Coordinates of C-alpha atoms and ligand atoms in Angstrom, one line a residue:
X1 CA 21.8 -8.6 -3.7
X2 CA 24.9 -7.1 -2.3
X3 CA 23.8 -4.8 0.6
X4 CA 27.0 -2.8 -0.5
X5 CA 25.3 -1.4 -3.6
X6 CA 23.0 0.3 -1.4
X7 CA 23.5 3.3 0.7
X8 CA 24.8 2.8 4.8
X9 CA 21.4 4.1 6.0
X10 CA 19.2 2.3 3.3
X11 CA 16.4 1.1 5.6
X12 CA 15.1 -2.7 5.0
X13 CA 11.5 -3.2 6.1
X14 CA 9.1 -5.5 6.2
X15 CA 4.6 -4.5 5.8
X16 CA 1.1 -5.4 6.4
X17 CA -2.0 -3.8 6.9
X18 CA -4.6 -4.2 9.8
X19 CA -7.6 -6.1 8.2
X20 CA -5.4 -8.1 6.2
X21 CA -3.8 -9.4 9.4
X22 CA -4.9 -8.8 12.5
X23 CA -7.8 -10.7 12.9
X24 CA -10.0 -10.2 16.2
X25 CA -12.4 -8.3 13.8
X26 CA -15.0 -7.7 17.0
X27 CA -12.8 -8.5 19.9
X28 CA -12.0 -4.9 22.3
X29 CA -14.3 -3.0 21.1
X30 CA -13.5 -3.0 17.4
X31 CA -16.5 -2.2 15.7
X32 CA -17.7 -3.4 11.6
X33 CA -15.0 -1.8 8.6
X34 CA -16.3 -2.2 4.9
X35 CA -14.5 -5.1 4.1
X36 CA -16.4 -7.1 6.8
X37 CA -19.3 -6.2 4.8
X38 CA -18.2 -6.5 1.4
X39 CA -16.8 -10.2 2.2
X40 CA -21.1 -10.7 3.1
X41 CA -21.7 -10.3 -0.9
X42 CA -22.2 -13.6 -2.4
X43 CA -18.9 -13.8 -5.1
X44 CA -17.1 -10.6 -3.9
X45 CA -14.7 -12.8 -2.5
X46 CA -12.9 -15.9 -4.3
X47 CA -13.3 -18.3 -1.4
X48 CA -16.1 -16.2 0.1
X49 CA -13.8 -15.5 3.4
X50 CA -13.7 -12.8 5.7
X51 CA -10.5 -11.0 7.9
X52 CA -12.2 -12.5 11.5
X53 CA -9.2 -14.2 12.1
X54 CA -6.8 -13.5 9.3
X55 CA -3.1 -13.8 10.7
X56 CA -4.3 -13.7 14.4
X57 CA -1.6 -11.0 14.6
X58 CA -3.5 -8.7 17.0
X59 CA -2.9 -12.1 19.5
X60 CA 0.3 -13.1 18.0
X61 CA 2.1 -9.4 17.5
X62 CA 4.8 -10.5 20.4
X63 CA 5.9 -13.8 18.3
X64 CA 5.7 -12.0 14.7
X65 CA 7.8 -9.2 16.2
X66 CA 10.6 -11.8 17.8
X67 CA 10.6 -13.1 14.4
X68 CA 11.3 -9.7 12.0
X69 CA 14.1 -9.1 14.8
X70 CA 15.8 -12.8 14.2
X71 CA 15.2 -11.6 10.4
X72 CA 16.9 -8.3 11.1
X73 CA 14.7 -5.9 9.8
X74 CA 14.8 -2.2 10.9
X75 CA 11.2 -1.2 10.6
X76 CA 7.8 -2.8 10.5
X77 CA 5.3 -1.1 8.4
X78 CA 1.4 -1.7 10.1
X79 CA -1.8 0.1 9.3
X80 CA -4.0 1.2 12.1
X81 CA -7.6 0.3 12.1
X82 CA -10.3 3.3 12.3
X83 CA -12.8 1.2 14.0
X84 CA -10.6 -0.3 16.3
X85 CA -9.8 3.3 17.8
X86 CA -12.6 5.0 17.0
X87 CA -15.8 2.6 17.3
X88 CA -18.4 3.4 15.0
X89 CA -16.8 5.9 13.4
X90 CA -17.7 8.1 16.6
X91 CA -15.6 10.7 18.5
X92 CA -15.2 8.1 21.9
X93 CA -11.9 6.4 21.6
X94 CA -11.4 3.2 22.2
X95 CA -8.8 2.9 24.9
X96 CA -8.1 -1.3 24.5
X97 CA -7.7 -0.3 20.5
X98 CA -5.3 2.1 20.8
X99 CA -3.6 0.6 23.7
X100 CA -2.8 -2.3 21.2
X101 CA -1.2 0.0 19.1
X102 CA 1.0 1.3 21.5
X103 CA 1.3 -1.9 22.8
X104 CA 2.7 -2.9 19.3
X105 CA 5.0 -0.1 18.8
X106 CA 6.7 -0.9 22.2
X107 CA 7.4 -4.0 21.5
X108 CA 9.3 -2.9 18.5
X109 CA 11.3 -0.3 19.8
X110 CA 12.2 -2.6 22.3
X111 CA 13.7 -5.4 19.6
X112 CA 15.4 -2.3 18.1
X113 CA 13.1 -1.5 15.3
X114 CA 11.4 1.4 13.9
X115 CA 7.3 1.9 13.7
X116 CA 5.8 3.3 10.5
X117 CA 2.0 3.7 10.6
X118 CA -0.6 4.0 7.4
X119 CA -3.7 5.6 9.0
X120 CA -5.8 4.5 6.1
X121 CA -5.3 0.8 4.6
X122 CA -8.8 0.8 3.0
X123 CA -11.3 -0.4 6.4
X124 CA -13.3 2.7 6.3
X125 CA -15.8 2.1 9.4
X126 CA -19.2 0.7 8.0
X127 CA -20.9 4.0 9.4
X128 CA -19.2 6.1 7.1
X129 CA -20.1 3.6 3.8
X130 CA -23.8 4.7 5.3
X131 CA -23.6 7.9 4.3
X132 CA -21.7 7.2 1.0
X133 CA -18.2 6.4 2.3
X134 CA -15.6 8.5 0.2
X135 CA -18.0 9.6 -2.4
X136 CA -19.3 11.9 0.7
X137 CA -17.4 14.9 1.6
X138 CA -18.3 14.3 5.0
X139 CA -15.9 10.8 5.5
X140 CA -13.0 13.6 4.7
X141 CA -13.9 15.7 6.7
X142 CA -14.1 12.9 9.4
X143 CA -10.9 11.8 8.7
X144 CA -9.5 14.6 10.6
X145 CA -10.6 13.7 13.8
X146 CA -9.3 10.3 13.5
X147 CA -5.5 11.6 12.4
X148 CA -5.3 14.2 14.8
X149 CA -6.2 11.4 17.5
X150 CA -3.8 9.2 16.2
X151 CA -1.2 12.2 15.8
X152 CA -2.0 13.0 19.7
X153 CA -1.9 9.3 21.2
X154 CA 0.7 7.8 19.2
X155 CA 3.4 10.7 19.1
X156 CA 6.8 8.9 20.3
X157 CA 5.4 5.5 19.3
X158 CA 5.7 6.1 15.5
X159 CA 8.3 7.1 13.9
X160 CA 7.4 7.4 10.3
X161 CA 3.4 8.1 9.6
X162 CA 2.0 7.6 5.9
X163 CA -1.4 8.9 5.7
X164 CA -3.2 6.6 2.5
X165 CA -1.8 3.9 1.6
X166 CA -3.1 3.8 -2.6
X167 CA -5.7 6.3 -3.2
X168 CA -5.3 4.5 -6.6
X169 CA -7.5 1.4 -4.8
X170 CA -9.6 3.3 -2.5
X171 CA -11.4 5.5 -5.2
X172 CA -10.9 3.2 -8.4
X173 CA -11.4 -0.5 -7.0
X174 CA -14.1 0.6 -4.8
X175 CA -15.9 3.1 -7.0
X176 CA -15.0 2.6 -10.3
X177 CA -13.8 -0.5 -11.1
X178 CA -16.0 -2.2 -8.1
X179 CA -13.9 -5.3 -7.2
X180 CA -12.8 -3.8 -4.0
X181 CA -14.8 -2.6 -1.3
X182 CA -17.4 -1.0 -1.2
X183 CA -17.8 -2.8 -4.8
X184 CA -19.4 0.2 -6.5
X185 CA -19.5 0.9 -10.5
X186 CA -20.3 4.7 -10.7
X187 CA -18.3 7.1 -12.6
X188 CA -19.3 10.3 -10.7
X189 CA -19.3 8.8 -7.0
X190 CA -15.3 7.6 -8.1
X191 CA -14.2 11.2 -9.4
X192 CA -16.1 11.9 -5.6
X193 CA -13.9 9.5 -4.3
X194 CA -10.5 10.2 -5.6
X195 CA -10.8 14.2 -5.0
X196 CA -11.9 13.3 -1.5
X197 CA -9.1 11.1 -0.6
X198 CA -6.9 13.3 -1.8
X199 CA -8.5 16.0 0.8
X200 CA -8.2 13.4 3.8
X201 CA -4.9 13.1 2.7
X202 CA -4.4 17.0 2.9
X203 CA -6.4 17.5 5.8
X204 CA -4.2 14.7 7.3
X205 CA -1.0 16.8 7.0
X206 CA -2.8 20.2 8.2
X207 CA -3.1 18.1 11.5
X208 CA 0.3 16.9 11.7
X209 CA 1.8 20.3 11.2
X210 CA -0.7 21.7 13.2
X211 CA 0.8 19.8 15.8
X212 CA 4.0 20.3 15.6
X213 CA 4.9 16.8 15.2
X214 CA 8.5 15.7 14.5
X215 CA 8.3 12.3 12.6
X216 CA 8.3 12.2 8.6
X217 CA 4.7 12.1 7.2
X218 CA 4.3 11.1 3.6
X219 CA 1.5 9.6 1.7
X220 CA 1.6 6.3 -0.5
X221 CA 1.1 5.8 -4.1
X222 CA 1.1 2.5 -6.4
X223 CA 2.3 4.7 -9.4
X224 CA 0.8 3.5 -12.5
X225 CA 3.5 4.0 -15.2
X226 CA 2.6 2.0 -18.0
X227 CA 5.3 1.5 -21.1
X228 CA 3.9 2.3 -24.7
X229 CA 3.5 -1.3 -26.5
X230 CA 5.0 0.3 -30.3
X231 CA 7.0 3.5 -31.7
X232 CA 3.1 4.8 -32.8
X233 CA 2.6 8.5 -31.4
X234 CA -0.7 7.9 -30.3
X235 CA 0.6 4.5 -28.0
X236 CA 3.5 6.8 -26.4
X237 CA 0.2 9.1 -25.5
X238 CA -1.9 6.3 -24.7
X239 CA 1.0 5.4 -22.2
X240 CA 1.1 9.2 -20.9
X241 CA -3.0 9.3 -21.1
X242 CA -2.8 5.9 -19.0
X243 CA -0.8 7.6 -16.3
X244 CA -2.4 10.7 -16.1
X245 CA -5.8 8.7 -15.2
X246 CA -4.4 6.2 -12.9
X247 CA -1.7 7.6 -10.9
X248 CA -1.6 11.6 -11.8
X249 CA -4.7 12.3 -10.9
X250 CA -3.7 11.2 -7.1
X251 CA 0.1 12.3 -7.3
X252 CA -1.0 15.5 -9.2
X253 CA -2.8 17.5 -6.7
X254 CA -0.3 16.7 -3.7
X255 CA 2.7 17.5 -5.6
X256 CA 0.9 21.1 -6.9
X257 CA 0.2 20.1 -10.3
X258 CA -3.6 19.9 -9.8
X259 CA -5.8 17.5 -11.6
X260 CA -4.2 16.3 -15.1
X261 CA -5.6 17.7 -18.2
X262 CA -6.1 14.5 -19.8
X263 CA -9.1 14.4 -17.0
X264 CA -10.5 17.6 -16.7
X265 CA -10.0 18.1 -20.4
X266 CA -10.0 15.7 -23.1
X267 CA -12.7 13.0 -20.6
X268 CA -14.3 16.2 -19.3
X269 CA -14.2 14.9 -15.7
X270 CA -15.4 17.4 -12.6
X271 CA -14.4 16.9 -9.1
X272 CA -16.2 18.4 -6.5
X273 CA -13.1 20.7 -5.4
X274 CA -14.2 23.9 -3.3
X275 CA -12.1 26.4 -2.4
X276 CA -9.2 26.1 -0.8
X277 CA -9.0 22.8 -1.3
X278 CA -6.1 22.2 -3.4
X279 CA -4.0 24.4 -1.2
X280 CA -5.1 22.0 1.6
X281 CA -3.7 19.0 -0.7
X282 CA -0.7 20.1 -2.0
X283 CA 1.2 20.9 1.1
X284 CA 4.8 20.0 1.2
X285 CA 5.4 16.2 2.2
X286 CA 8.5 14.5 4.1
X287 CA 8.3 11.7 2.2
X288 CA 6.7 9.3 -0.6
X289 CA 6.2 6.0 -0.6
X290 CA 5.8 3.5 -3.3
X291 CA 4.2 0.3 -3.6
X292 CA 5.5 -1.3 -6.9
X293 CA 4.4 -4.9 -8.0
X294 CA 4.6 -4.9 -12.1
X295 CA 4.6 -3.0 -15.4
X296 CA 2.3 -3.5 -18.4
X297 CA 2.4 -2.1 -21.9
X298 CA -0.5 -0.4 -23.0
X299 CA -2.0 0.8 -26.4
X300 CA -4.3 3.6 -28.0
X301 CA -7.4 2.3 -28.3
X302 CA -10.4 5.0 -29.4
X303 CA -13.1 2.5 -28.4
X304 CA -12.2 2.5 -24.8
X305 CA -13.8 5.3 -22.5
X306 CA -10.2 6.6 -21.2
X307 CA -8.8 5.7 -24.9
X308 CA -6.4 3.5 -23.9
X309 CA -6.2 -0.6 -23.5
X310 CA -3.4 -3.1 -22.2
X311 CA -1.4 -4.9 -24.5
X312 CA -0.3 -8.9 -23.8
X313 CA 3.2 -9.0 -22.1
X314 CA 5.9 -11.4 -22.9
X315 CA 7.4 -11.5 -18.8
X316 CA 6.8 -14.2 -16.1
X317 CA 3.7 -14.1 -14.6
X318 CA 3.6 -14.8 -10.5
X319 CA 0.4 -16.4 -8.9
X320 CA -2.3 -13.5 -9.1
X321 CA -1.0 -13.2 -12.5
X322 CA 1.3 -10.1 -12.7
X323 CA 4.1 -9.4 -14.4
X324 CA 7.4 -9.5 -13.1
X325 CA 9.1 -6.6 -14.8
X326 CA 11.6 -5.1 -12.1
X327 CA 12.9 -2.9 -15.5
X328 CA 9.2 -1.1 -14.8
X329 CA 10.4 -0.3 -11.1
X330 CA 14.0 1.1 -12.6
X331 CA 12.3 3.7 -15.0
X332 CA 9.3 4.6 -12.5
X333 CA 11.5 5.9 -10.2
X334 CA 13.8 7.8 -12.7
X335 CA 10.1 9.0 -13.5
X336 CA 9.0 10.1 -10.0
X337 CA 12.5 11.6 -9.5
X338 CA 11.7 14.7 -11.3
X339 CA 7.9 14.2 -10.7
X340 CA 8.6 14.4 -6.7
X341 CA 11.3 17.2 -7.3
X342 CA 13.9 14.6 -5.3
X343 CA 11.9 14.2 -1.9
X344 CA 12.8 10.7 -0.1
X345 CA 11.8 7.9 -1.4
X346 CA 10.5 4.8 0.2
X347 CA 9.5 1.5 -1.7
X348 CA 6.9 1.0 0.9
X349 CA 5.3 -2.4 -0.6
X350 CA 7.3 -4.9 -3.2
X351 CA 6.4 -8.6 -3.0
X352 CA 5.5 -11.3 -5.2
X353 CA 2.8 -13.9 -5.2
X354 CA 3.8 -17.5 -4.9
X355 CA 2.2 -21.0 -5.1
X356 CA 4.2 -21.6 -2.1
X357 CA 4.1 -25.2 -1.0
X358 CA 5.1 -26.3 3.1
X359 CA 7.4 -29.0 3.0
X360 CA 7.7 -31.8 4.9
X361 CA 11.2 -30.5 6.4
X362 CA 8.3 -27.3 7.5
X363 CA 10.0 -25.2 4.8
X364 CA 8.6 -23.3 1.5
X365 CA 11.3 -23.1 -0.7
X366 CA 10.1 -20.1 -2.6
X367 CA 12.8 -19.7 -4.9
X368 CA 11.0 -17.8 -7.6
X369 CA 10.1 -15.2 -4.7
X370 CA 13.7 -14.8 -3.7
X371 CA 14.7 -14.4 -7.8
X372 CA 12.1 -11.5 -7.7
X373 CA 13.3 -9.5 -4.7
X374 CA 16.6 -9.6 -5.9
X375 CA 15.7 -8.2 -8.8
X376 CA 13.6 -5.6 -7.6
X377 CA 16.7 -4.3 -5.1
X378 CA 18.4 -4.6 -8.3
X379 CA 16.4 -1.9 -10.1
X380 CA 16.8 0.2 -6.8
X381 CA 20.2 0.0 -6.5
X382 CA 20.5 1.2 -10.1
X383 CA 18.5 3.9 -10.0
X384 CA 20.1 5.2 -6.5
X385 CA 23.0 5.5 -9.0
X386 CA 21.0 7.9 -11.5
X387 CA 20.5 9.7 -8.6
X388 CA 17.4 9.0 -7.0
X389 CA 16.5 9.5 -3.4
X390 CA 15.4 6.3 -2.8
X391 CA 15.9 5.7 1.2
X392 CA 14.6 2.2 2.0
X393 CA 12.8 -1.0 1.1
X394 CA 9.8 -2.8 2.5
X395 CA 9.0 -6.5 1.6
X396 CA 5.0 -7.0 0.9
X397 CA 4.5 -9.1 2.9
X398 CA 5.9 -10.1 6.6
X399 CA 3.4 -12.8 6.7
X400 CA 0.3 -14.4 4.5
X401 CA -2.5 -12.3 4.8
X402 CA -5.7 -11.6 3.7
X403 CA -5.6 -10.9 0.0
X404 CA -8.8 -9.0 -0.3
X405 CA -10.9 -10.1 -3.0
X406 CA -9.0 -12.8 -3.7
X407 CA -9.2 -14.1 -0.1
X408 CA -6.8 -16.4 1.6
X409 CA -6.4 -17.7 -1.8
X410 CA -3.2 -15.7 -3.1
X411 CA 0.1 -15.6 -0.4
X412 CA 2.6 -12.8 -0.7
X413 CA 4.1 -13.5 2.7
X414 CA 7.8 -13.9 3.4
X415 CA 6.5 -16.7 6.1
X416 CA 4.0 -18.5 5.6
X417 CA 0.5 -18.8 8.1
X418 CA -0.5 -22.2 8.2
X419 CA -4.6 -21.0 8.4
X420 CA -5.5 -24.1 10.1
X421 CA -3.0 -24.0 13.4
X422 CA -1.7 -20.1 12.5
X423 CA 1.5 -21.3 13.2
X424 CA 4.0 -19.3 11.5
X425 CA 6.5 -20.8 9.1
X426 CA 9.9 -18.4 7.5
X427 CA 9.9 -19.2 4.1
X428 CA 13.4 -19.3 2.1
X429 CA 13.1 -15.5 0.7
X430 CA 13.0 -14.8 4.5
X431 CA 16.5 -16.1 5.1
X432 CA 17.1 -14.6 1.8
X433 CA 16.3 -11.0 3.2
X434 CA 18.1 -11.7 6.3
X435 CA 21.2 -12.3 4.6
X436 CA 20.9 -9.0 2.5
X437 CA 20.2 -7.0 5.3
X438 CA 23.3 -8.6 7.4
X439 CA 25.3 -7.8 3.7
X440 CA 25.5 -11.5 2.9
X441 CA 22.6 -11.8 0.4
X442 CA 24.7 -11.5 -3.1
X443 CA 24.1 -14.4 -5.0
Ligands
FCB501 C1 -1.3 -3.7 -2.6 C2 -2.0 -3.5 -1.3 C3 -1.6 -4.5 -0.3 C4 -1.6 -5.9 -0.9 C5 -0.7 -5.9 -2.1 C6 -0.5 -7.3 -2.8 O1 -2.1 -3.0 -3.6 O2 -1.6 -2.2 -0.8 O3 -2.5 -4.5 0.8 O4 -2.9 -6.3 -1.2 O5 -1.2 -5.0 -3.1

C-alpha cells in the first residue's frame, strides 16, 4: 500500500481492549468484570481460559509502547476498565486504576503518539450483571457516573474518546445470541439491552458536552452490511432486513433515524424507550468509528424468526473462519457515507486471524495477514476517492490477546505474545505497517 494514496493527515493506529490485554485482573484494586465470570462456565470458553494474565500489558505498557513507537504508529487505541476505576461498580474511585491510565497515556504522548479511549469494551463490573447488567435500566443510568469520571480525570490525557465499542456484541452476543458474556438467550432482556446501550451511549455524550470537553467523542459500530446472494427482490430485502436488525437498530437511533421499521414493525419488537430518550441518543457526534472484519451474502428465508439466513461464500477464510472480502469494507463505507451524513470516519478495528507460527529465526512470517491489510487500505483508499471522510486506520490488533470465547486460541495480533514467557515477538505485517506508515509499504 502506497501511503501516497491516502490523505497527509490520514492517521495509522494500532488497538486493544482492557480485558483482552491487560491482565492483573485483581491486582490495585480491580475488582470482578463479567467476563471473569463467564470464563467460570464450563464450555463458555474454547480452552476454558480466563483474562488473569492475558498480555501482562498492565505490567508491560512501557515495552508495548517503545515498540508501536519503533513501528511508527500515531495513536494507540485502549479501552478503560470500569472495575479498575471504579471497584465494584461503586462511586469510590480507584486512585492506583486510574493512575495507570494516566500513567499509560503519558507514556504515549511522550513517544509522540496520540491516546484514544473506549469507555466500554464489554467488562461490565459483575455488580451490575447482579441486578441484570444491560437488560436493567439502572447499568445506563450508572454508566454516567463512570464517563463523567473518566471525562473529569483523564481530560488532557486522551485525545480521542469513543464511548461503546460494538453495541452490536454487547446486546446481541450477550443477550441474544448468548456466546458472549453474560451468555444469555432471551429475546426481551436483548431488545433491553440494545435500547439501553444506546442510552449509555447518549447519556455518555450529555456528560462530555456537559463538560465542555474539547477532544472528539464518537461511538463505535461493527456495521453489519450484508450483500444480497441473487437478483431475487425478496434477497436484496433480506439483505436490507439483515441490516436493519443488526447494525440499524444501533446506528439508527444515534444518527436520528430512531428504531428501524423492519423491528418495530414487521417483528413487532418493543424497547423500553421513555421519554426523552431518543433525544438523549441522537445527539450530534464528532466522529464514527468502524470495526470491519468481513462480508457475507445473505438470503430470504421465511422460516427464520428475523426472515433472513446466510448464504455459503466463495472468499478465503482466515483462522476464526471469516471471510476476507475487503470489496464488503469498499461498499460499507460508500454506505455509511450518506448514512452518517459525511461525519469523520475512523476504521477503528481491522485485522485478520492467523495460524501464525514463531520461527526458529523468532519471526512469524504472516504473509497472509499482510496480503489482507493491504487490501483492506486498498478499499479505504478507494472509497476516500468517492468521497468518503474516512480519516484514519487502526490495525486489530497491536498484540495477541484474549479472544473472548474463543480464548487464547485465535491470534489477531501484529506481534505475537509468546503465553508462556509473554515475551513479545513483531510479526512480518508489523514491519509491513511500519513501512506504509513511513510511505514505503507499496508492494
Ligand atoms: C471485535 C472486537 C475485538 C476483537 C475483534 C477480533 O468484534 O471488538 O475486541 O475481539 O473483534
Amino acid at each position: 500500500m502506497d501511503r501516497a494514496n491516502l490523505p497527509e493527515d490520514f492517521l495509522f493506529g494500532c488497538a486493544t481492549a482492557s480485558y483482552q490485554v491487560e491482565g492483573a485482573a485483581f491486582e490495585d484494586g480491580r475488582t470482578r468484570c463479567i467476563w471473569d465470570d463467564f470464563a467460570l462456565i464450563p464450555g463458555a470458553i474454547k480452552d476454558s481460559n480466563d483474562g488473569r494474565v492475558a498480555a501482562d500489558q498492565y505490567h508491560r505498557y512501557k515495552e508495548d509502547v517503545a515498540l508501536m513507537e519503533e513501528l511508527g504508529f500515531q495513536s494507540y487505541r485502549f479501552s478503560i476498565s470500569w472495575s479498575r476505576v471504579l471497584p465494584n461498580a461503586g462511586s469510590t474511585p480507584n486512585k492506583k486504576g486510574i493512575e495507570y491510565y494516566k500513567n499509560l497515556c503519558n507514556e504515549l504522548h511522550a513517544k509522540g503518539m496520540k491516546a484514544c479511549a473506549t469507555l466500554y469494551h464489554w467488562d461490565l463490573p459483575s455488580e451490575l450483571q447482579a441486578i441484570g447488567g444491560w437488560a436493567n435500566r439502572e447499568t445506563a443510568l450508572k454508566f454516567r457516573e463512570y464517563s463523567a469520571l473518566m471525562f473529569k480525570e483523564l481530560d488532557g490525557y486522551v485525545d480521542m474518546w469513543i464511548t461503546i465499542n460494538e453495541p452490536f456484541c454487547v446486546a446481541w452476543l450477550g443477550y441474544k445470541i448468548g456466546c458472549h458474556a453474560p451468555g444469555h438467550k432471551n429475546l426481551e432482556e436483548s431488545l433491553a439491552a440494545v435500547h439501553h446501550i444506546n442510552l449509555a451511549h447518549g447519556i455518555a455524550m450529555e456528560e462530555y458536552r456537559k463538560g465542555g470537553y474539547k477532544a472528539p467523542i464518537g461511538i463505535t459500530f461493527n456495521p453489519q452490511t450484508p450483500r444480497p446472494a441473487t437478483r431475487k427482490e425478496m434477497d436484496k430485502k433480506a439483505a436490507l432486513y439483515k441490516r436493519a436488525v443488526d447494525t440499524e437498530v444501533f446506528m439508527g437511533p444515534v444518527f436520528g433515524y430512531g428504531y428501524p421499521e423492519f423491528c418495530t414493525e414487521t417483528l413487532g419488537w418493543k424497547f423500553p424507550i421513555e421519554d426523552g430518550d431518543m433525544e438523549i441518543i441522537s445527539q450530534p457526534i464528532d466522529f464514527m468509528g468502524i470495526n470491519y472484519y468481513n462480508e457475507y451474502p445473505v438470503y430470504y428465508n421465511e422460516k427464520d424468526p428475523e426472515l433472513v439466513s446466510t448464504a455459503p461464500h466463495w472468499e478465503r477464510t482466515t483462522n476464526i473462519g471469516w471471510p476476507v472480502d475487503e470489496k464488503g469494507l469498499y461498499r460499507q463505507l460508500l454506505w455509511l457515507k450518506d448514512y452518517t451524513r459525511g461525519i469523520p470516519l475512523y476504521i477503528t478495528e481491522n485485522g485478520s486471524c492467523e495460524d501464525d507460527q514463531l520461527t526458529n529465526d523468532g519471526r512469524v512470517h504472516d504473509r497472509e495477514r499482510i496480503v489482507y491489510i493491504d487490501k483492506h487500505l486498498h478499499a479505504c483508499a478507494d472509497a476516500i476517492k468517492e468521497g468518503v471522510n474516512l480519516k484514519g486506520y487502526f490495525v486489530w490488533s497491536f498484540i495477541d490477546n484474549y479472544e473472548w470465547a474463543e480464548g487464547y486460541t485465535k491470534r489477531f495480533g501484529i506481534v505475537y505474545c509468546d503465553y508462556g514467557t509473554l515475551k513479545r515477538y513483531p510479526k512480518d505485517s508489523a514491519y509491513y505497517l511500519r513501512d506504509v506508515i513511513a510511505g514505503y509499504g507499496d508492494f
